[in-house]
CSV table of C-alpha atoms (C1' of nucleotides) in Angstrom, one decimal:
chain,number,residue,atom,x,y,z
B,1,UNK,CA,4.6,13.3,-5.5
B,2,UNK,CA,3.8,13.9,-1.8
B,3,UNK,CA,0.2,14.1,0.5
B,4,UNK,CA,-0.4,10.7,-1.1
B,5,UNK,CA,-1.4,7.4,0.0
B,6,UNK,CA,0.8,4.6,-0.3
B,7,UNK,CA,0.9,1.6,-2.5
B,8,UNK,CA,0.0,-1.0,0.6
B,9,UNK,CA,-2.8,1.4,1.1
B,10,UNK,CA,-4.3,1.1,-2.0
B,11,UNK,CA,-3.5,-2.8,-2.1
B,12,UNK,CA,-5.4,-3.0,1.1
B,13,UNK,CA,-8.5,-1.1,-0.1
B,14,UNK,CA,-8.5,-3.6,-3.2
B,15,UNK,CA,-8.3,-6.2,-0.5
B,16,UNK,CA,-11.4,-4.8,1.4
B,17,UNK,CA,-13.2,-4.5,-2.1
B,18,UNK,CA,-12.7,-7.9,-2.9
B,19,UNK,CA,-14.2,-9.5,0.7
B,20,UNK,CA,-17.0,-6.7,0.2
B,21,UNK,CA,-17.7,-8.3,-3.2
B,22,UNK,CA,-18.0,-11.5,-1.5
B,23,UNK,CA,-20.9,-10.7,0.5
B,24,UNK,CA,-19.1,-12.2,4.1
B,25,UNK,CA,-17.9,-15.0,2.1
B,26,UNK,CA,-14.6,-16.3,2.7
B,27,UNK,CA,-11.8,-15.5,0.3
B,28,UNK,CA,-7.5,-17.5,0.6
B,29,UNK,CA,-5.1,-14.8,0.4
B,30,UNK,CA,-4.2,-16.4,-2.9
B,31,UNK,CA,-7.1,-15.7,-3.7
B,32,UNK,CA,-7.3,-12.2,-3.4
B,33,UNK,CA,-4.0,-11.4,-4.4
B,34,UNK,CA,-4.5,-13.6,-7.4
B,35,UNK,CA,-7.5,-11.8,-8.5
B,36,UNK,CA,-6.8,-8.3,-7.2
B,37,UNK,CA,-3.2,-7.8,-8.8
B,38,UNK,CA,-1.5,-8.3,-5.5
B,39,UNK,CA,1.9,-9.6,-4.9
B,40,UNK,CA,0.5,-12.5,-3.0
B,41,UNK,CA,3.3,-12.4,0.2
B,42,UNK,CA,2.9,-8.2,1.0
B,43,UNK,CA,-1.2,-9.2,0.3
B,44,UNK,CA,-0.7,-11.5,2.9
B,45,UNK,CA,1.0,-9.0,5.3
B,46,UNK,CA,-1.7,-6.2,4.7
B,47,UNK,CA,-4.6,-8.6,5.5
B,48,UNK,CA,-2.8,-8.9,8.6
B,49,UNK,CA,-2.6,-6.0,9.3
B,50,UNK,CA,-6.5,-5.6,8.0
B,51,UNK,CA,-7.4,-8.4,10.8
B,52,UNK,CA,-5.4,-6.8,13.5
B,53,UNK,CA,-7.6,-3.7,12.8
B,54,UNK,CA,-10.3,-5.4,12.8
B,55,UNK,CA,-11.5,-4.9,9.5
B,56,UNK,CA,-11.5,-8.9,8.5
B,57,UNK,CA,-11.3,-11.8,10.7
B,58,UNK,CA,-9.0,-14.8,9.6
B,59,UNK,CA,-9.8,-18.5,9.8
B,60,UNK,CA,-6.8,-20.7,10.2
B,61,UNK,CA,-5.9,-24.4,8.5
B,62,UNK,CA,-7.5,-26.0,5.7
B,63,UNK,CA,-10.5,-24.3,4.3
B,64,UNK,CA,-9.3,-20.9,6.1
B,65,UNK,CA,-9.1,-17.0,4.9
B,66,UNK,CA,-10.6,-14.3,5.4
B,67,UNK,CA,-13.9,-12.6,5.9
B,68,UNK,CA,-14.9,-8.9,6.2
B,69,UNK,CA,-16.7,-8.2,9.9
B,70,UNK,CA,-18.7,-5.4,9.4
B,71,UNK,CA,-21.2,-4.4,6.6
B,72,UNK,CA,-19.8,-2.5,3.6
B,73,UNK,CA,-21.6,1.0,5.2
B,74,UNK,CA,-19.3,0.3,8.1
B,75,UNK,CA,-16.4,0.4,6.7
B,76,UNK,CA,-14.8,3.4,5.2
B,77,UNK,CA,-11.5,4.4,3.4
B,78,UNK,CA,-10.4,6.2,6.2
B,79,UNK,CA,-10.9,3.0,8.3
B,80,UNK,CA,-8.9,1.2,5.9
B,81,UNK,CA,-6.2,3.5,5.1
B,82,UNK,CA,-5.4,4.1,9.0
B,83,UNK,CA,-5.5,0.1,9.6
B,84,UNK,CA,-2.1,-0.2,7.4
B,85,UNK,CA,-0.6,3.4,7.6
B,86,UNK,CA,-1.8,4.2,11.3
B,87,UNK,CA,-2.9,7.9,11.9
B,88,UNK,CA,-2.7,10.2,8.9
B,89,UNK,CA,-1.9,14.0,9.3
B,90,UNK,CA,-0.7,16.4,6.9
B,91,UNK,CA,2.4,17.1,8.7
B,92,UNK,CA,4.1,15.5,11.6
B,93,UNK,CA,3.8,18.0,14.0
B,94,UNK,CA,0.1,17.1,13.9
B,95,UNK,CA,0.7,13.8,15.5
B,96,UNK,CA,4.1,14.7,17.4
B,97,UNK,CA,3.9,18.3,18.8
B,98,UNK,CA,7.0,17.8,20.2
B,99,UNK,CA,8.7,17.3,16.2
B,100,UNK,CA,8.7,20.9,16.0
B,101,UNK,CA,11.2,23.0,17.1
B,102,UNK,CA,9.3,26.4,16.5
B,103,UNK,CA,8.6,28.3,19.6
B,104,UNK,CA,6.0,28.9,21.3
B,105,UNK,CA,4.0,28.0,18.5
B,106,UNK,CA,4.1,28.1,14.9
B,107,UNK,CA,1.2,30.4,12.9
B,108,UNK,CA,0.9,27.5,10.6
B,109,UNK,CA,0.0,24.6,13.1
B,110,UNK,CA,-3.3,25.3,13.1
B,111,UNK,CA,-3.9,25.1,9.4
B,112,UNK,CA,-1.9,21.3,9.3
B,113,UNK,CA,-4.7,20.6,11.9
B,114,UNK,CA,-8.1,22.0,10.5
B,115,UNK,CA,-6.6,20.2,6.8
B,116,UNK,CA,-5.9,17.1,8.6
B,117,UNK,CA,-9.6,17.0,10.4
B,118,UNK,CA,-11.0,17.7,7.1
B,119,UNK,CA,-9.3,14.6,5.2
B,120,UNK,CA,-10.2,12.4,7.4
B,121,UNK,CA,-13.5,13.2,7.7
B,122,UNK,CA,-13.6,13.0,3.4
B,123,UNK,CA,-12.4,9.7,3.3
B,124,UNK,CA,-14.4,8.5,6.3
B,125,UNK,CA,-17.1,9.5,4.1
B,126,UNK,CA,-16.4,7.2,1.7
B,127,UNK,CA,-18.0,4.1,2.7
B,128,UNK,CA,-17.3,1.2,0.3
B,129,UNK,CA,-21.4,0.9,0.2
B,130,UNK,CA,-21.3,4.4,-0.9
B,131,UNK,CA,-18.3,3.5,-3.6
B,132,UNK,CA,-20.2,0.4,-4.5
B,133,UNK,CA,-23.3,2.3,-5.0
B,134,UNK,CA,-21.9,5.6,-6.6
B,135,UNK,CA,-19.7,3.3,-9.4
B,136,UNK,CA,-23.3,1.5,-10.1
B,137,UNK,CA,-22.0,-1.7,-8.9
M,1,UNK,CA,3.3,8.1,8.7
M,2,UNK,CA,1.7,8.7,4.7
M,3,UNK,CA,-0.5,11.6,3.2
M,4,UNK,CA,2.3,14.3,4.8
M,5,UNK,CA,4.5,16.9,3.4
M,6,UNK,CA,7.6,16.6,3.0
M,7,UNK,CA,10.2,18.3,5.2
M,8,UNK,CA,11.2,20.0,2.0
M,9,UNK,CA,7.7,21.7,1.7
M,10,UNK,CA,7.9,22.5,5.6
M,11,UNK,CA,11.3,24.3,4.9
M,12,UNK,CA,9.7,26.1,2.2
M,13,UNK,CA,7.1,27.3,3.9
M,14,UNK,CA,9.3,28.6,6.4
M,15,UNK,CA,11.2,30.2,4.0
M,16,UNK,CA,8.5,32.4,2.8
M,17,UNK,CA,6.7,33.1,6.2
M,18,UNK,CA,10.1,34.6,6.8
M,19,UNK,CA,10.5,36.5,3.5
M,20,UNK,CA,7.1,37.8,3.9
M,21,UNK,CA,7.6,38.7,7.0
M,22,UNK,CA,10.2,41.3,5.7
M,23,UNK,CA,7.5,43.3,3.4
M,24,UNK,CA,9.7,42.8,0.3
M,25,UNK,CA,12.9,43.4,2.2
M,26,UNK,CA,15.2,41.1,0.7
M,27,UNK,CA,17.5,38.2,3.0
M,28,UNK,CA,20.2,36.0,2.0
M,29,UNK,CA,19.7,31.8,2.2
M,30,UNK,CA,22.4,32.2,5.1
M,31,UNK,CA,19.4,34.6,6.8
M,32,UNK,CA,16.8,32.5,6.2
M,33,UNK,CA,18.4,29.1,6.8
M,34,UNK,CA,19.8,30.5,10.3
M,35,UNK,CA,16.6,32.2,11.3
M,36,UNK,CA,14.0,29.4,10.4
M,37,UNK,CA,16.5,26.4,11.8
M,38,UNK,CA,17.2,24.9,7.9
M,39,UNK,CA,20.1,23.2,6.8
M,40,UNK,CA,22.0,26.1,4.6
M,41,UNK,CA,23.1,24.1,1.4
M,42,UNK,CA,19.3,22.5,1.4
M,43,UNK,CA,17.8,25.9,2.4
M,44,UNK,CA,19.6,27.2,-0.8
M,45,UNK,CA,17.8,23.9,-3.3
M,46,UNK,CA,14.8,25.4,-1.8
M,47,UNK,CA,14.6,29.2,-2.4
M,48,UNK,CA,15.7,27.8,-6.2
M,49,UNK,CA,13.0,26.2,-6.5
M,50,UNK,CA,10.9,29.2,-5.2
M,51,UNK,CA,12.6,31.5,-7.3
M,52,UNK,CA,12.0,29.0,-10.5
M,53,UNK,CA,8.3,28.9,-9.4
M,54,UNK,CA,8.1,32.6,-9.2
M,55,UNK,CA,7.3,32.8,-5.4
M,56,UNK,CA,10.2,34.8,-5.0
M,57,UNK,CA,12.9,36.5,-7.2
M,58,UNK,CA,16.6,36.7,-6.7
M,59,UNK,CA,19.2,39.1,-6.6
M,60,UNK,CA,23.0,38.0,-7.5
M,61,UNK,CA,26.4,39.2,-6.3
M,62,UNK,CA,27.2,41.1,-3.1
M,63,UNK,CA,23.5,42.7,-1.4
M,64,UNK,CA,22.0,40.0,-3.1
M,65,UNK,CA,19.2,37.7,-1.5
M,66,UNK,CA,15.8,37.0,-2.0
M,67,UNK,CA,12.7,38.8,-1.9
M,68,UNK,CA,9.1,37.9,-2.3
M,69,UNK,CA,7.1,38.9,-5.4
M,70,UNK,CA,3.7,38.9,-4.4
M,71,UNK,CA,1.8,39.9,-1.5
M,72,UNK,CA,0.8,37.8,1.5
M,73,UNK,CA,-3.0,37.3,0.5
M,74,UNK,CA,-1.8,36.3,-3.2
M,75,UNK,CA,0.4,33.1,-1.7
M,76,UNK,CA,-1.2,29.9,-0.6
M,77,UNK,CA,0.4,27.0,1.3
M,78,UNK,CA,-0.7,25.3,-1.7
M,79,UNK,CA,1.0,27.5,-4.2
M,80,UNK,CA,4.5,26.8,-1.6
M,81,UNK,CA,4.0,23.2,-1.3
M,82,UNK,CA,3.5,22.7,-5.0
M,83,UNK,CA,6.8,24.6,-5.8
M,84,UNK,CA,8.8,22.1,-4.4
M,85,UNK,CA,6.6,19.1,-4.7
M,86,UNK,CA,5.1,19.4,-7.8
M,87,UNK,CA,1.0,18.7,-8.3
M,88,UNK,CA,0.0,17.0,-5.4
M,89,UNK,CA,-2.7,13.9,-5.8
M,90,UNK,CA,-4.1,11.9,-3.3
M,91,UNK,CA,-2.9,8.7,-5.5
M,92,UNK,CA,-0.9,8.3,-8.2
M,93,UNK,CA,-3.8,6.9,-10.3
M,94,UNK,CA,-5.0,11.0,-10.3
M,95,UNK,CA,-2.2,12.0,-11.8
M,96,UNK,CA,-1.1,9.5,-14.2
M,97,UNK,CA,-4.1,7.5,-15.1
M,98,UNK,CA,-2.7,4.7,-16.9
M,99,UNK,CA,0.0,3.8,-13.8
M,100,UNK,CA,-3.7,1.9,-12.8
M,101,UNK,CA,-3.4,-1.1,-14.1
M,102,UNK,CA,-7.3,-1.6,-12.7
M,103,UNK,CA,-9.7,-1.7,-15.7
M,104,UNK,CA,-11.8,-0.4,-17.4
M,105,UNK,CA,-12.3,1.8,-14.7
M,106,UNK,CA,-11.7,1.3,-10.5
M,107,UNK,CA,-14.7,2.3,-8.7
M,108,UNK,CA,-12.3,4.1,-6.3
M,109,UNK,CA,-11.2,6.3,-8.7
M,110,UNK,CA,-13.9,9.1,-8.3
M,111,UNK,CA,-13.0,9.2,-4.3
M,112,UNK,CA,-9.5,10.0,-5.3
M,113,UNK,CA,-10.3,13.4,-7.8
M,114,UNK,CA,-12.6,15.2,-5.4
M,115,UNK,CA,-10.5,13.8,-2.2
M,116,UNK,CA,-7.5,15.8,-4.2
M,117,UNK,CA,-9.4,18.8,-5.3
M,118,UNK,CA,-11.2,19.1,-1.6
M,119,UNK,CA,-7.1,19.0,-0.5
M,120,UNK,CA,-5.8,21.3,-3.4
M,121,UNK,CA,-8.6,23.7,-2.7
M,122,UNK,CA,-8.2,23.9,1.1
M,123,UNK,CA,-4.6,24.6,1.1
M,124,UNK,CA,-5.4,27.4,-1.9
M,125,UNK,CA,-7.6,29.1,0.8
M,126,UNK,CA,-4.3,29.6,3.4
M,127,UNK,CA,-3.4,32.3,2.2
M,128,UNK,CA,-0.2,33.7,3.8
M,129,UNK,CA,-1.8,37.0,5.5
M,130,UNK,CA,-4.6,34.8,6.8
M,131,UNK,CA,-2.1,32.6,8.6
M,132,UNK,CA,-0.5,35.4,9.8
M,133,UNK,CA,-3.9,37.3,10.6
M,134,UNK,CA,-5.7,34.1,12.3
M,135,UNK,CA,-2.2,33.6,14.0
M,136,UNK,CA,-2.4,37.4,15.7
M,137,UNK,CA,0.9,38.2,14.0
W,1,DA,C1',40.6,42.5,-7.9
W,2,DT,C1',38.0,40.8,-4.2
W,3,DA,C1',34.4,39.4,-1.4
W,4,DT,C1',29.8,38.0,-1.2
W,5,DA,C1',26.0,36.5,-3.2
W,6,DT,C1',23.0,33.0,-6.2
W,7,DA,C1',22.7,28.9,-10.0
W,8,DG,C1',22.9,24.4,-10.7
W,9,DG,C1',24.5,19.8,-11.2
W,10,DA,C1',26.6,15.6,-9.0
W,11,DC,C1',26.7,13.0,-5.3
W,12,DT,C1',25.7,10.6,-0.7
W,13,DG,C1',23.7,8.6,3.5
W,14,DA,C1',19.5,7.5,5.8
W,15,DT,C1',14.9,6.2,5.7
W,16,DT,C1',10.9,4.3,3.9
W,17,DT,C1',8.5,1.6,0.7
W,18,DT,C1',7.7,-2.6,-1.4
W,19,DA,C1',8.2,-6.5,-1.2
W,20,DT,C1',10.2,-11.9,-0.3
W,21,DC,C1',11.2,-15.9,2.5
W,22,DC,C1',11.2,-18.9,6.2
W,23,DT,C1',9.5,-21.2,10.3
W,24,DA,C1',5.6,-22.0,13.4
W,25,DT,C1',0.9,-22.9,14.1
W,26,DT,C1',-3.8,-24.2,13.1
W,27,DT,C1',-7.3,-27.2,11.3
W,28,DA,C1',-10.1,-30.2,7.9
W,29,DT,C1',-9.7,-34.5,5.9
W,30,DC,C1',-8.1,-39.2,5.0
V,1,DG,C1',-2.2,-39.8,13.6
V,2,DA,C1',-0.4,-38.1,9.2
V,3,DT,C1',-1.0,-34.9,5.7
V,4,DA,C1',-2.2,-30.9,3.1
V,5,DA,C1',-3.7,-26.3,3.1
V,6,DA,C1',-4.2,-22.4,5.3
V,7,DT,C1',-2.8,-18.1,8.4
V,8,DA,C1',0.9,-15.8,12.0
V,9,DG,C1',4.7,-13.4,12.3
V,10,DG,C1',9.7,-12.3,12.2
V,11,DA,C1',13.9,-11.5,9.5
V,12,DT,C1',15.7,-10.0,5.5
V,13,DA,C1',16.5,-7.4,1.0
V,14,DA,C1',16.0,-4.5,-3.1
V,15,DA,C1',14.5,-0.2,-4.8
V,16,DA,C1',12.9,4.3,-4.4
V,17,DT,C1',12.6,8.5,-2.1
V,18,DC,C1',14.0,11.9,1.1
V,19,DA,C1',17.2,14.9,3.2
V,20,DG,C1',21.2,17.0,2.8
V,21,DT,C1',26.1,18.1,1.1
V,22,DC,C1',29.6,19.7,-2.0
V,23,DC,C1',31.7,21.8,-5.7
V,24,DT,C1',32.2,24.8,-9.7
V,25,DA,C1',30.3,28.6,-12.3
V,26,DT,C1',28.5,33.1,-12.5
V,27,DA,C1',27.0,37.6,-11.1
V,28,DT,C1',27.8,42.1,-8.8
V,29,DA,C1',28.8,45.8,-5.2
V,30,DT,C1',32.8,47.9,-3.5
DNA sequence: ATATATAGGACTGATTTTATCCTATTTATC
DNA sequence: GATAAATAGGATAAAATCAGTCCTATATAT
């Protein structure tokens, strides 16, 4: 069941979807999670984390939520994805060279990096224009 | 930390870099676990599960061990990983359509097939004698 | 018979995932 | 200024998964 996002990450992506939708309209938390199929207190935590990225920008008190910041050609899954999981790798040794005990240097390190590269640069790909437009709207 | 092997997987590939390594010699799960820094007992789960997948065959009783039953260009980091992980999807949607509750279809759906194939078909092309070919031994 | 292997199931502790809850703060409106 | 509706953020908790151990059974060379 590995080499899979998680379920936050695929909340937050419906979350992005949603503002997207909404044309830089402004959307409650309850809102999204309401309409999106979101537990409405983790939706709450991942648009924070979506606005700490920089993805959304929140308005406080009465008549506050949340906006998306960029255009939909902006933003990508990658974008998304690494705003609530940090940087993905295939295997930690990618991101901490220091997790592996194999001296000097495993034959396989190399591989985890090129694959690594390579999914990232897929899902930056995928710009939620490009999803919008390639689902026919 | 998401989209990662396990440590399982890790192990395993470990185990048959080593095995492979040995030209069809056979080694015991003591060998192996000692040599590639692997827990024994979780060593011994592992080379199970590579024997059940048909990576490698086992031998019972006194001289027994493992051995590998293909050669190096006919093994895949995919083939290893998949052995102890099972099919590996990018979400769970890709797998097991109806765990999406999203209907009638989720326009991110499409990104999450080819995302997977690009992934399965990558790790199909490490083969094990180009690791250890690109590696220089 | 014995010693040395693997086979496989049951179990356990640690970590991560998936949330929930509570208090503080901000702000539009009356 | 009081109030209601919203976000900010920390503490906590339940469930699932990961990582690993242990034990008994079975096979086999000597």
């Amino acid at each position: 069941m590995s080499v899979q996002i998680t379920r936050e990450a695929d909340y937050a992506i419906r979350c992005i979807l949603h503002l997207v939708g909404l044309d830089g309209g402004m959307s409650t938390v309850r809102n999204i999670a309401d309409r999106e199929s979101i537990p409405r207190s983790f939706a709450a935590k991942i648009v924070q984390k979506l606005t700490k990225a920089g993805l959304v920008e929140s308005v406080r008190g009465v008549k506050g939520g949340f906006r998306i910041t960029r255009s939909p050609e902006e933003i990508s899954l990658l974008d998304v994805i690494e705003a609530v999981e940090g940087p993905i790798s295939m295997n930690i040794c990618v991101l901490d060279k220091k997790s592996c005990d194999r001296q000097p240097q495993c034959p396989v390190h190399p591989c985890w990096v090129e694959i690594t590269e390579s999914i990232r640069e897929r899902l930056g790909s995928y710009t939620f224009e490009r999803i919008l437009r390639e689902s026919g709207r």
